[in-house]
Each structure stands twice: as structure tokens, then as C-alpha cells.
Short mmCIF file of C-alpha atoms and ligand atoms in Angstrom, two decimals:
data_model
loop_
_atom_site.label_atom_id
_atom_site.label_comp_id
_atom_site.label_asym_id
_atom_site.label_seq_id
_atom_site.Cartn_x
_atom_site.Cartn_y
_atom_site.Cartn_z
CA MET A 20 0.00 0.00 0.00
CA LYS A 21 1.95 2.96 -1.23
CA THR A 22 -0.58 5.68 -1.82
CA CYS A 23 -3.28 7.34 0.20
CA LYS A 24 -5.74 6.47 -2.54
CA GLU A 25 -5.05 2.75 -2.13
CA PHE A 26 -5.22 3.16 1.59
CA CYS A 27 -8.63 4.84 1.38
CA ASP A 28 -9.92 2.25 -1.04
CA ASN A 29 -9.14 -0.46 1.48
CA LEU A 30 -9.87 1.29 4.73
CA SER A 31 -13.56 0.45 4.92
CA ASP A 32 -12.81 -3.27 4.50
CA TYR A 33 -10.20 -2.96 7.21
CA LEU A 34 -12.66 -1.32 9.56
CA ASP A 35 -15.25 -3.98 8.78
CA GLY A 36 -12.72 -6.70 9.64
CA GLU A 37 -12.90 -8.17 6.14
CA MET A 38 -9.16 -8.30 5.52
CA SER A 39 -6.55 -10.97 5.83
CA SER A 40 -3.76 -10.40 8.31
CA ASP A 41 -1.37 -9.63 5.43
CA GLU A 42 -3.68 -6.92 4.14
CA CYS A 43 -4.12 -5.56 7.65
CA ARG A 44 -0.38 -5.23 7.96
CA LEU A 45 -0.26 -3.12 4.77
CA ILE A 46 -2.90 -0.83 6.22
CA GLU A 47 -1.01 -0.57 9.50
CA ASP A 48 2.24 0.17 7.64
CA HIS A 49 0.58 3.05 5.84
CA LEU A 50 -0.94 4.33 9.08
CA ALA A 51 2.48 4.34 10.68
CA MET A 52 4.07 6.46 7.94
CA CYS A 53 1.22 8.78 7.01
CA PRO A 54 -0.07 11.03 9.81
CA PRO A 55 -3.02 12.42 7.79
CA CYS A 56 -4.30 8.92 7.13
CA ALA A 57 -3.72 7.93 10.74
CA LEU A 58 -5.86 10.86 11.79
CA MET A 59 -8.54 9.95 9.29
CA TYR A 60 -8.46 6.36 10.48
CA GLU A 61 -9.01 7.45 14.08
CA CYS A 62 -11.95 9.62 13.00
CA LEU A 63 -13.51 6.87 10.92
CA LYS A 64 -13.05 4.26 13.61
CA THR A 65 -14.88 6.51 16.02
CA THR A 66 -17.60 7.16 13.45
CA VAL A 67 -18.08 3.48 12.72
CA SER A 68 -18.23 2.49 16.37
CA ILE A 69 -20.74 5.25 17.04
CA CYS A 70 -22.87 4.10 14.10
CA GLU A 71 -22.75 0.49 15.25
CA LYS A 72 -24.06 1.49 18.64
CA GLY A 73 -27.01 3.11 16.92
CA VAL A 74 -26.39 6.58 18.22
CA SER A 75 -25.23 8.18 14.98
CA GLU A 76 -27.89 10.86 15.29
CA ASP A 77 -25.93 12.14 18.26
CA MET A 78 -22.87 12.80 16.15
CA PRO A 79 -22.49 16.52 15.59
CA GLU A 80 -23.17 17.63 12.03
CA ASP A 81 -19.95 19.59 11.86
CA VAL A 82 -17.92 16.49 12.71
CA LYS A 83 -19.57 14.52 9.92
CA GLU A 84 -19.03 17.36 7.50
CA ARG A 85 -15.39 17.70 8.48
CA LEU A 86 -14.81 14.00 7.90
CA LYS A 87 -16.44 14.11 4.49
CA VAL A 88 -14.43 17.15 3.43
CA PHE A 89 -11.26 15.53 4.67
CA LEU A 90 -11.92 12.36 2.72
CA ARG A 91 -12.81 14.26 -0.42
CA THR A 92 -9.72 16.44 -0.38
CA HIS A 93 -7.18 13.97 0.95
CA CYS A 94 -8.24 10.84 -0.87
CA LYS A 95 -10.06 12.02 -3.97
CA SER A 96 -12.19 8.96 -3.48
CA ASP A 97 -15.92 8.63 -3.06
CA ARG A 98 -15.75 4.94 -2.22
CA LEU A 99 -15.99 5.50 1.48
CA LYS A 100 -19.59 6.12 2.33
CA PHE A 101 -20.89 7.30 5.62
CA ARG A 102 -23.75 5.33 7.01
CA GLU A 103 -26.26 8.08 6.99
CA GLU A 104 -29.97 7.42 6.81
ZN1 LIG B 229 -1.92 8.38 3.51
#
């Protein structure tokens, strides 16, 4: 995993636990060397865990917006979808 684009393309699978341990290691390698992606990962992990607990309506709008803007500008990828509605 050498680019942020690849990282983003695979991050949702990683968060869903759908990756092999080899693939997980690639994700973790990228996290270790790319602070912006590490930050995004932390934000997404929090978002996902909040959504899974069924309290996503409590997440502040500005936080959701900030995440979306970050993903759009940093990753140029629309593959990561937030679980809204
Ligand atoms: Zn990155």
C-alpha cells in the first residue's frame, strides 16, 4: 500500500474486519508512515463504532461534515460512504 488512494480504497474493508492479516499489515504500515491517514483512520473508527451502537444521530453535524471534506480532499475517493440514513 503505497498511496493514500489505495489506503482509502481499502480502509472500509479494514474497519469492517474483512481483511486478511497480510492486508491488515499493509494498512497498518501506511498508518504508521502517514499522519493524515492515521488521523482519518481514528476519526472513521470513532464514526463506525458510534454508528454500530445506533447513536449516529448524536454525532455533531460539523464532525460529519469535516470528515467528508477531509476524505474528499485527501483521498479524492468517493468509495468511502458514511452510514447516513
Ligand atoms: Zn496516507
